[in-house]
Amino acid sequence: MPTDVPSAKSPFDASTERVERVLCFTAHPDDIDFGAAGTIAAWTAAGVEVSYCIMTDGDAGGFDPLDRERIIELRAEEQKRAAALVGVTDIHYLHERDGYLAPTHGVIKQIVKLIREVRPDIVLTMHPERNWDRLQKSHPDHLAAGEAVTRAVYPAVENPFAYPELAEAGLQAYKLPWLWFISSPESRENHSVDVSNHVDAKLDAIRIHASQHPDIEGMERVVRAMMLGNGVRAGLPEGSSAEFFHVVAVNGSTTIAGF
């Protein structure tokens, strides 16, 4: 399992929690690689089954006007290749329009459906709160993804009377243990993972998304520096790298059903 860094603020104790399946929801292809590819590489190396759900096709991304006609296909292929580098092959798409994602009931129902199908121990998604320290973390689609997943996680996923047609189709209500957020405001981050052994895998995955990076070398320098800074912030030995999350216990020893 990943080396989770003990923190008095974190509700998640990696030494006692059993994680077998993780389901990740992000707004665009490449979001998950920037936010959590190091942790995901550590999970898959430990035998955890990780699935992705990309909520838009990323059709408004990129810089080359010549890519417009093939941008959806290009970005899906990039995500497939990047995911494989960190041990993920199960990728789902909601095919929402890039830049237009909203936490509608149509979107939330699809999220509920997938969570009930996969029945993960952790759902990982983007943070629904705006980050004023680095606004680029708070693309409107990122916020919408986080809000839609949060609404799905509670109460809809565990309410047998929410979207009853799903239960009628055999997808029974499910109590999710953990919700992890990436792209969080720093004040919300309460859990870190030592990913020092998976930095190269993370950067290799990010590089695959070449259509989104006009300066790949500059991007790599920034990401390396951020991960090293996270290692310092997490109190790890010099030269270590970390990824940070806002972890929320949804159903655990400290929660009460219905509250």
PDB file of C-alpha atoms in Angstrom:
ATOM      1  CA  MET A   1       0.000   0.000   0.000  1.00  0.00           C
ATOM      2  CA  PRO A   2       1.094   3.630  -0.383  1.00  0.00           C
ATOM      3  CA  THR A   3       3.086   5.080   2.473  1.00  0.00           C
ATOM      4  CA  ASP A   4       0.507   7.383   4.010  1.00  0.00           C
ATOM      5  CA  VAL A   5       2.109  10.037   6.164  1.00  0.00           C
ATOM      6  CA  PRO A   6       0.595  10.106   9.677  1.00  0.00           C
ATOM      7  CA  SER A   7      -1.155  13.369  10.494  1.00  0.00           C
ATOM      8  CA  ALA A   8      -3.196  14.424  13.486  1.00  0.00           C
ATOM      9  CA  LYS A   9      -5.671  16.006  11.065  1.00  0.00           C
ATOM     10  CA  SER A  10      -6.238  12.941   8.888  1.00  0.00           C
ATOM     11  CA  PRO A  11      -9.211  10.677   9.639  1.00  0.00           C
ATOM     12  CA  PHE A  12      -7.680   7.943   7.441  1.00  0.00           C
ATOM     13  CA  ASP A  13      -5.378   5.388   9.090  1.00  0.00           C
ATOM     14  CA  ALA A  14      -3.676   3.382   6.354  1.00  0.00           C
ATOM     15  CA  SER A  15      -2.488   0.809   8.883  1.00  0.00           C
ATOM     16  CA  THR A  16      -6.051  -0.254   9.659  1.00  0.00           C
ATOM     17  CA  GLU A  17      -8.071   0.608   6.552  1.00  0.00           C
ATOM     18  CA  ARG A  18      -8.482  -2.078   3.924  1.00  0.00           C
ATOM     19  CA  VAL A  19      -8.503  -0.612   0.420  1.00  0.00           C
ATOM     20  CA  GLU A  20      -9.249  -2.984  -2.447  1.00  0.00           C
ATOM     21  CA  ARG A  21     -11.052  -0.775  -4.986  1.00  0.00           C
ATOM     22  CA  VAL A  22     -10.784   2.937  -5.803  1.00  0.00           C
ATOM     23  CA  LEU A  23     -12.969   4.880  -8.244  1.00  0.00           C
ATOM     24  CA  CYS A  24     -11.689   8.246  -9.481  1.00  0.00           C
ATOM     25  CA  PHE A  25     -13.905  10.944 -11.023  1.00  0.00           C
ATOM     26  CA  THR A  26     -12.292  13.923 -12.750  1.00  0.00           C
ATOM     27  CA  ALA A  27     -13.501  16.579 -15.155  1.00  0.00           C
ATOM     28  CA  HIS A  28     -10.960  16.197 -17.981  1.00  0.00           C
ATOM     29  CA  PRO A  29      -8.357  13.790 -19.307  1.00  0.00           C
ATOM     30  CA  ASP A  30      -5.067  14.584 -17.473  1.00  0.00           C
ATOM     31  CA  ASP A  31      -6.692  15.915 -14.246  1.00  0.00           C
ATOM     32  CA  ILE A  32      -6.144  12.639 -12.421  1.00  0.00           C
ATOM     33  CA  ASP A  33      -2.499  12.440 -13.497  1.00  0.00           C
ATOM     34  CA  PHE A  34      -1.683  15.883 -12.133  1.00  0.00           C
ATOM     35  CA  GLY A  35      -3.662  15.299  -8.941  1.00  0.00           C
ATOM     36  CA  ALA A  36      -2.979  11.739  -7.868  1.00  0.00           C
ATOM     37  CA  ALA A  37      -0.984   9.612 -10.334  1.00  0.00           C
ATOM     38  CA  GLY A  38       1.756   8.948  -7.777  1.00  0.00           C
ATOM     39  CA  THR A  39      -0.709   7.616  -5.221  1.00  0.00           C
ATOM     40  CA  ILE A  40      -2.540   5.640  -7.894  1.00  0.00           C
ATOM     41  CA  ALA A  41       0.719   4.029  -9.033  1.00  0.00           C
ATOM     42  CA  ALA A  42       1.381   3.024  -5.429  1.00  0.00           C
ATOM     43  CA  TRP A  43      -2.139   1.628  -5.051  1.00  0.00           C
ATOM     44  CA  THR A  44      -1.995  -0.481  -8.203  1.00  0.00           C
ATOM     45  CA  ALA A  45       1.486  -1.736  -7.316  1.00  0.00           C
ATOM     46  CA  ALA A  46      -0.040  -3.007  -4.067  1.00  0.00           C
ATOM     47  CA  GLY A  47      -2.837  -4.812  -5.904  1.00  0.00           C
ATOM     48  CA  VAL A  48      -5.593  -2.218  -5.521  1.00  0.00           C
ATOM     49  CA  GLU A  49      -8.086  -2.086  -8.411  1.00  0.00           C
ATOM     50  CA  VAL A  50      -8.364   1.510  -9.634  1.00  0.00           C
ATOM     51  CA  SER A  51     -10.953   2.747 -12.131  1.00  0.00           C
ATOM     52  CA  TYR A  52     -11.277   6.167 -13.770  1.00  0.00           C
ATOM     53  CA  CYS A  53     -14.371   8.075 -14.804  1.00  0.00           C
ATOM     54  CA  ILE A  54     -13.600  11.123 -16.954  1.00  0.00           C
ATOM     55  CA  MET A  55     -16.686  13.312 -16.948  1.00  0.00           C
ATOM     56  CA  THR A  56     -16.040  15.388 -20.097  1.00  0.00           C
ATOM     57  CA  ASP A  57     -14.263  14.527 -23.338  1.00  0.00           C
ATOM     58  CA  GLY A  58     -11.811  17.411 -22.949  1.00  0.00           C
ATOM     59  CA  ASP A  59     -12.993  18.751 -26.301  1.00  0.00           C
ATOM     60  CA  ALA A  60     -12.130  22.388 -25.437  1.00  0.00           C
ATOM     61  CA  GLY A  61      -8.541  21.569 -24.469  1.00  0.00           C
ATOM     62  CA  GLY A  62      -5.302  21.888 -26.369  1.00  0.00           C
ATOM     63  CA  PHE A  63      -3.569  24.669 -28.273  1.00  0.00           C
ATOM     64  CA  ASP A  64      -3.358  23.563 -31.897  1.00  0.00           C
ATOM     65  CA  PRO A  65      -6.315  24.628 -34.102  1.00  0.00           C
ATOM     66  CA  LEU A  66      -5.509  21.676 -36.364  1.00  0.00           C
ATOM     67  CA  ASP A  67      -6.418  19.287 -33.534  1.00  0.00           C
ATOM     68  CA  ARG A  68     -10.057  20.429 -33.314  1.00  0.00           C
ATOM     69  CA  GLU A  69     -11.540  17.681 -35.447  1.00  0.00           C
ATOM     70  CA  ARG A  70      -9.716  14.898 -33.632  1.00  0.00           C
ATOM     71  CA  ILE A  71      -9.266  16.354 -30.159  1.00  0.00           C
ATOM     72  CA  ILE A  72     -11.737  13.992 -28.437  1.00  0.00           C
ATOM     73  CA  GLU A  73     -10.111  10.910 -29.924  1.00  0.00           C
ATOM     74  CA  LEU A  74      -6.639  12.299 -29.217  1.00  0.00           C
ATOM     75  CA  ARG A  75      -7.326  13.045 -25.575  1.00  0.00           C
ATOM     76  CA  ALA A  76      -8.999   9.678 -24.978  1.00  0.00           C
ATOM     77  CA  GLU A  77      -5.948   7.944 -26.421  1.00  0.00           C
ATOM     78  CA  GLU A  78      -3.629  10.061 -24.264  1.00  0.00           C
ATOM     79  CA  GLN A  79      -5.622   9.183 -21.149  1.00  0.00           C
ATOM     80  CA  LYS A  80      -5.606   5.492 -21.995  1.00  0.00           C
ATOM     81  CA  ARG A  81      -1.824   5.485 -22.415  1.00  0.00           C
ATOM     82  CA  ALA A  82      -1.237   7.583 -19.289  1.00  0.00           C
ATOM     83  CA  ALA A  83      -3.503   5.364 -17.193  1.00  0.00           C
ATOM     84  CA  ALA A  84      -1.669   2.242 -18.320  1.00  0.00           C
ATOM     85  CA  LEU A  85       1.614   3.706 -17.045  1.00  0.00           C
ATOM     86  CA  VAL A  86       0.221   3.751 -13.489  1.00  0.00           C
ATOM     87  CA  GLY A  87      -1.562   0.407 -13.713  1.00  0.00           C
ATOM     88  CA  VAL A  88      -5.089   1.474 -14.686  1.00  0.00           C
ATOM     89  CA  THR A  89      -7.022  -0.017 -17.602  1.00  0.00           C
ATOM     90  CA  ASP A  90     -10.663   0.518 -16.574  1.00  0.00           C
ATOM     91  CA  ILE A  91     -11.714   3.958 -17.888  1.00  0.00           C
ATOM     92  CA  HIS A  92     -15.272   5.287 -18.174  1.00  0.00           C
ATOM     93  CA  TYR A  93     -16.524   8.504 -19.789  1.00  0.00           C
ATOM     94  CA  LEU A  94     -19.701  10.489 -19.171  1.00  0.00           C
ATOM     95  CA  HIS A  95     -19.144  12.420 -22.446  1.00  0.00           C
ATOM     96  CA  GLU A  96     -20.238  15.779 -21.055  1.00  0.00           C
ATOM     97  CA  ARG A  97     -19.146  18.863 -22.998  1.00  0.00           C
ATOM     98  CA  ASP A  98     -15.858  20.417 -21.868  1.00  0.00           C
ATOM     99  CA  GLY A  99     -16.564  23.742 -20.138  1.00  0.00           C
ATOM    100  CA  TYR A 100     -20.255  22.987 -19.632  1.00  0.00           C
ATOM    101  CA  LEU A 101     -20.148  20.396 -16.849  1.00  0.00           C
ATOM    102  CA  ALA A 102     -22.790  20.977 -14.176  1.00  0.00           C
ATOM    103  CA  PRO A 103     -24.045  18.975 -11.159  1.00  0.00           C
ATOM    104  CA  THR A 104     -27.375  18.126 -12.795  1.00  0.00           C
ATOM    105  CA  HIS A 105     -29.462  15.141 -11.783  1.00  0.00           C
ATOM    106  CA  GLY A 106     -28.622  13.535 -15.118  1.00  0.00           C
ATOM    107  CA  VAL A 107     -24.918  13.672 -14.273  1.00  0.00           C
ATOM    108  CA  ILE A 108     -25.419  12.707 -10.623  1.00  0.00           C
ATOM    109  CA  LYS A 109     -27.488   9.664 -11.589  1.00  0.00           C
ATOM    110  CA  GLN A 110     -24.654   8.418 -13.832  1.00  0.00           C
ATOM    111  CA  ILE A 111     -22.193   8.849 -10.947  1.00  0.00           C
ATOM    112  CA  VAL A 112     -24.478   6.982  -8.545  1.00  0.00           C
ATOM    113  CA  LYS A 113     -24.854   4.183 -11.085  1.00  0.00           C
ATOM    114  CA  LEU A 114     -21.102   3.738 -11.490  1.00  0.00           C
ATOM    115  CA  ILE A 115     -20.364   3.874  -7.763  1.00  0.00           C
ATOM    116  CA  ARG A 116     -23.010   1.221  -7.115  1.00  0.00           C
ATOM    117  CA  GLU A 117     -21.528  -0.934  -9.874  1.00  0.00           C
ATOM    118  CA  VAL A 118     -17.910  -0.656  -8.713  1.00  0.00           C
ATOM    119  CA  ARG A 119     -18.636  -0.431  -4.940  1.00  0.00           C
ATOM    120  CA  PRO A 120     -15.241   1.123  -4.129  1.00  0.00           C
ATOM    121  CA  ASP A 121     -13.643   1.659  -0.744  1.00  0.00           C
ATOM    122  CA  ILE A 122     -12.521   5.143  -1.834  1.00  0.00           C
ATOM    123  CA  VAL A 123     -14.038   7.593  -4.277  1.00  0.00           C
ATOM    124  CA  LEU A 124     -11.487  10.182  -5.346  1.00  0.00           C
ATOM    125  CA  THR A 125     -12.574  13.359  -7.072  1.00  0.00           C
ATOM    126  CA  MET A 126     -11.892  17.073  -7.496  1.00  0.00           C
ATOM    127  CA  HIS A 127     -12.618  19.602  -4.776  1.00  0.00           C
ATOM    128  CA  PRO A 128     -15.931  21.484  -4.977  1.00  0.00           C
ATOM    129  CA  GLU A 129     -14.518  24.570  -3.207  1.00  0.00           C
ATOM    130  CA  ARG A 130     -12.734  27.321  -5.122  1.00  0.00           C
ATOM    131  CA  ASN A 131      -9.015  27.689  -4.432  1.00  0.00           C
ATOM    132  CA  TRP A 132      -8.192  31.387  -4.309  1.00  0.00           C
ATOM    133  CA  ASP A 133      -4.453  30.744  -3.779  1.00  0.00           C
ATOM    134  CA  ARG A 134      -4.120  29.110  -7.201  1.00  0.00           C
ATOM    135  CA  LEU A 135      -7.203  29.736  -9.285  1.00  0.00           C
ATOM    136  CA  GLN A 136      -6.060  27.319 -11.997  1.00  0.00           C
ATOM    137  CA  LYS A 137      -7.013  24.475  -9.663  1.00  0.00           C
ATOM    138  CA  SER A 138     -10.588  25.749  -9.777  1.00  0.00           C
ATOM    139  CA  HIS A 139     -11.621  25.374 -13.398  1.00  0.00           C
ATOM    140  CA  PRO A 140     -15.452  25.544 -13.383  1.00  0.00           C
ATOM    141  CA  ASP A 141     -15.583  21.925 -14.585  1.00  0.00           C
ATOM    142  CA  HIS A 142     -13.385  20.897 -11.634  1.00  0.00           C
ATOM    143  CA  LEU A 143     -15.767  22.522  -9.177  1.00  0.00           C
ATOM    144  CA  ALA A 144     -18.774  20.979 -10.924  1.00  0.00           C
ATOM    145  CA  ALA A 145     -17.179  17.530 -10.882  1.00  0.00           C
ATOM    146  CA  GLY A 146     -16.511  17.776  -7.149  1.00  0.00           C
ATOM    147  CA  GLU A 147     -20.012  19.038  -6.403  1.00  0.00           C
ATOM    148  CA  ALA A 148     -21.715  16.388  -8.528  1.00  0.00           C
ATOM    149  CA  VAL A 149     -19.713  13.544  -6.976  1.00  0.00           C
ATOM    150  CA  THR A 150     -20.249  14.872  -3.450  1.00  0.00           C
ATOM    151  CA  ARG A 151     -23.995  15.071  -4.017  1.00  0.00           C
ATOM    152  CA  ALA A 152     -23.954  11.545  -5.417  1.00  0.00           C
ATOM    153  CA  VAL A 153     -21.933  10.140  -2.535  1.00  0.00           C
ATOM    154  CA  TYR A 154     -24.337  11.517   0.058  1.00  0.00           C
ATOM    155  CA  PRO A 155     -27.128  10.789   0.187  1.00  0.00           C
ATOM    156  CA  ALA A 156     -27.973   9.322  -3.221  1.00  0.00           C
ATOM    157  CA  VAL A 157     -25.573   6.362  -3.405  1.00  0.00           C
ATOM    158  CA  GLU A 158     -26.698   5.013  -0.050  1.00  0.00           C
ATOM    159  CA  ASN A 159     -30.375   5.949  -0.311  1.00  0.00           C
ATOM    160  CA  PRO A 160     -32.365   3.019  -1.778  1.00  0.00           C
ATOM    161  CA  PHE A 161     -35.149   5.435  -2.755  1.00  0.00           C
ATOM    162  CA  ALA A 162     -32.909   7.801  -4.743  1.00  0.00           C
ATOM    163  CA  TYR A 163     -33.092   7.074  -8.465  1.00  0.00           C
ATOM    164  CA  PRO A 164     -35.269   4.009  -7.788  1.00  0.00           C
ATOM    165  CA  GLU A 165     -34.858   2.800 -11.356  1.00  0.00           C
ATOM    166  CA  LEU A 166     -31.241   1.936 -10.495  1.00  0.00           C
ATOM    167  CA  ALA A 167     -32.359  -0.331  -7.647  1.00  0.00           C
ATOM    168  CA  GLU A 168     -34.970  -1.859  -9.941  1.00  0.00           C
ATOM    169  CA  ALA A 169     -32.133  -2.674 -12.350  1.00  0.00           C
ATOM    170  CA  GLY A 170     -30.280  -4.494  -9.553  1.00  0.00           C
ATOM    171  CA  LEU A 171     -27.939  -1.699  -8.423  1.00  0.00           C
ATOM    172  CA  GLN A 172     -28.539  -1.654  -4.701  1.00  0.00           C
ATOM    173  CA  ALA A 173     -27.716   1.198  -2.329  1.00  0.00           C
ATOM    174  CA  TYR A 174     -24.129   1.269  -1.114  1.00  0.00           C
ATOM    175  CA  LYS A 175     -22.459   2.959   1.851  1.00  0.00           C
ATOM    176  CA  LEU A 176     -19.169   4.434   0.674  1.00  0.00           C
ATOM    177  CA  PRO A 177     -16.474   4.487   3.367  1.00  0.00           C
ATOM    178  CA  TRP A 178     -14.177   7.289   2.104  1.00  0.00           C
ATOM    179  CA  LEU A 179     -14.222  10.367  -0.126  1.00  0.00           C
ATOM    180  CA  TRP A 180     -10.834  11.816  -1.159  1.00  0.00           C
ATOM    181  CA  PHE A 181     -10.446  15.196  -2.895  1.00  0.00           C
ATOM    182  CA  ILE A 182      -7.658  16.501  -5.126  1.00  0.00           C
ATOM    183  CA  SER A 183      -7.160  20.140  -6.222  1.00  0.00           C
ATOM    184  CA  SER A 184      -8.120  21.142  -2.683  1.00  0.00           C
ATOM    185  CA  PRO A 185      -7.541  24.488  -1.000  1.00  0.00           C
ATOM    186  CA  GLU A 186      -4.434  23.972   1.130  1.00  0.00           C
ATOM    187  CA  SER A 187      -6.390  24.794   4.287  1.00  0.00           C
ATOM    188  CA  ARG A 188      -8.575  21.743   3.620  1.00  0.00           C
ATOM    189  CA  GLU A 189      -5.766  19.252   2.982  1.00  0.00           C
ATOM    190  CA  ASN A 190      -5.506  16.805   5.858  1.00  0.00           C
ATOM    191  CA  HIS A 191      -3.788  13.734   4.421  1.00  0.00           C
ATOM    192  CA  SER A 192      -0.593  13.119   2.477  1.00  0.00           C
ATOM    193  CA  VAL A 193       0.947  10.124   0.746  1.00  0.00           C
ATOM    194  CA  ASP A 194       4.674   9.582   0.267  1.00  0.00           C
ATOM    195  CA  VAL A 195       5.039   8.994  -3.486  1.00  0.00           C
ATOM    196  CA  SER A 196       8.824   9.294  -3.681  1.00  0.00           C
ATOM    197  CA  ASN A 197       9.065   5.911  -5.426  1.00  0.00           C
ATOM    198  CA  HIS A 198       6.457   6.866  -8.033  1.00  0.00           C
ATOM    199  CA  VAL A 199       7.493  10.352  -9.137  1.00  0.00           C
ATOM    200  CA  ASP A 200       8.798   9.119 -12.481  1.00  0.00           C
ATOM    201  CA  ALA A 201       5.582   7.180 -13.171  1.00  0.00           C
ATOM    202  CA  LYS A 202       3.526  10.282 -12.415  1.00  0.00           C
ATOM    203  CA  LEU A 203       5.633  12.503 -14.664  1.00  0.00           C
ATOM    204  CA  ASP A 204       5.619   9.902 -17.435  1.00  0.00           C
ATOM    205  CA  ALA A 205       1.817   9.840 -17.260  1.00  0.00           C
ATOM    206  CA  ILE A 206       1.563  13.627 -17.386  1.00  0.00           C
ATOM    207  CA  ARG A 207       3.945  13.814 -20.351  1.00  0.00           C
ATOM    208  CA  ILE A 208       1.599  11.593 -22.354  1.00  0.00           C
ATOM    209  CA  HIS A 209      -0.897  14.474 -22.410  1.00  0.00           C
ATOM    210  CA  ALA A 210       1.348  16.346 -24.825  1.00  0.00           C
ATOM    211  CA  SER A 211      -1.597  18.030 -26.549  1.00  0.00           C
ATOM    212  CA  GLN A 212      -2.154  20.045 -23.363  1.00  0.00           C
ATOM    213  CA  HIS A 213       1.422  21.169 -22.660  1.00  0.00           C
ATOM    214  CA  PRO A 214       3.125  23.713 -24.912  1.00  0.00           C
ATOM    215  CA  ASP A 215       6.168  23.581 -22.585  1.00  0.00           C
ATOM    216  CA  ILE A 216       6.585  20.011 -21.350  1.00  0.00           C
ATOM    217  CA  GLU A 217      10.002  20.648 -19.754  1.00  0.00           C
ATOM    218  CA  GLY A 218       8.651  23.659 -17.866  1.00  0.00           C
ATOM    219  CA  MET A 219       5.640  21.656 -16.719  1.00  0.00           C
ATOM    220  CA  GLU A 220       7.891  18.904 -15.426  1.00  0.00           C
ATOM    221  CA  ARG A 221      10.045  21.351 -13.453  1.00  0.00           C
ATOM    222  CA  VAL A 222       6.973  22.872 -11.813  1.00  0.00           C
ATOM    223  CA  VAL A 223       5.432  19.507 -10.926  1.00  0.00           C
ATOM    224  CA  ARG A 224       8.687  18.167  -9.473  1.00  0.00           C
ATOM    225  CA  ALA A 225       9.102  21.304  -7.362  1.00  0.00           C
ATOM    226  CA  MET A 226       5.523  21.097  -6.111  1.00  0.00           C
ATOM    227  CA  MET A 227       5.914  17.444  -5.126  1.00  0.00           C
ATOM    228  CA  LEU A 228       9.175  18.152  -3.310  1.00  0.00           C
ATOM    229  CA  GLY A 229       7.481  21.054  -1.541  1.00  0.00           C
ATOM    230  CA  ASN A 230       4.694  18.724  -0.530  1.00  0.00           C
ATOM    231  CA  GLY A 231       7.305  16.356   0.894  1.00  0.00           C
ATOM    232  CA  VAL A 232       8.665  19.146   3.068  1.00  0.00           C
ATOM    233  CA  ARG A 233       5.175  20.156   4.134  1.00  0.00           C
ATOM    234  CA  ALA A 234       4.401  16.541   5.037  1.00  0.00           C
ATOM    235  CA  GLY A 235       7.509  16.338   7.224  1.00  0.00           C
ATOM    236  CA  LEU A 236       9.222  13.688   5.077  1.00  0.00           C
ATOM    237  CA  PRO A 237      13.011  13.295   4.773  1.00  0.00           C
ATOM    238  CA  GLU A 238      14.800  15.739   2.485  1.00  0.00           C
ATOM    239  CA  GLY A 239      14.317  14.922  -1.186  1.00  0.00           C
ATOM    240  CA  SER A 240      11.024  13.088  -0.651  1.00  0.00           C
ATOM    241  CA  SER A 241       7.865  13.799  -2.625  1.00  0.00           C
ATOM    242  CA  ALA A 242       4.233  13.702  -1.569  1.00  0.00           C
ATOM    243  CA  GLU A 243       0.695  14.193  -2.788  1.00  0.00           C
ATOM    244  CA  PHE A 244      -1.902  15.885  -0.589  1.00  0.00           C
ATOM    245  CA  PHE A 245      -5.627  15.221  -0.270  1.00  0.00           C
ATOM    246  CA  HIS A 246      -8.656  16.379   1.642  1.00  0.00           C
ATOM    247  CA  VAL A 247     -10.021  13.126   3.078  1.00  0.00           C
ATOM    248  CA  VAL A 248     -13.577  12.847   4.375  1.00  0.00           C
ATOM    249  CA  ALA A 249     -15.005   9.849   6.236  1.00  0.00           C
ATOM    250  CA  VAL A 250     -18.445   9.180   4.735  1.00  0.00           C
ATOM    251  CA  ASN A 251     -19.344   5.971   6.547  1.00  0.00           C
ATOM    252  CA  GLY A 252     -17.005   4.937   9.323  1.00  0.00           C
ATOM    253  CA  SER A 253     -16.563   4.582  13.053  1.00  0.00           C
ATOM    254  CA  THR A 254     -17.177   8.304  13.592  1.00  0.00           C
ATOM    255  CA  THR A 255     -20.313   8.647  11.456  1.00  0.00           C
ATOM    256  CA  ILE A 256     -23.951   7.964  12.281  1.00  0.00           C
ATOM    257  CA  ALA A 257     -26.372   6.622   9.665  1.00  0.00           C
ATOM    258  CA  GLY A 258     -28.603   9.371   8.358  1.00  0.00           C
ATOM    259  CA  PHE A 259     -26.592  12.240   9.896  1.00  0.00           C
TER     260      PHE A 259
END
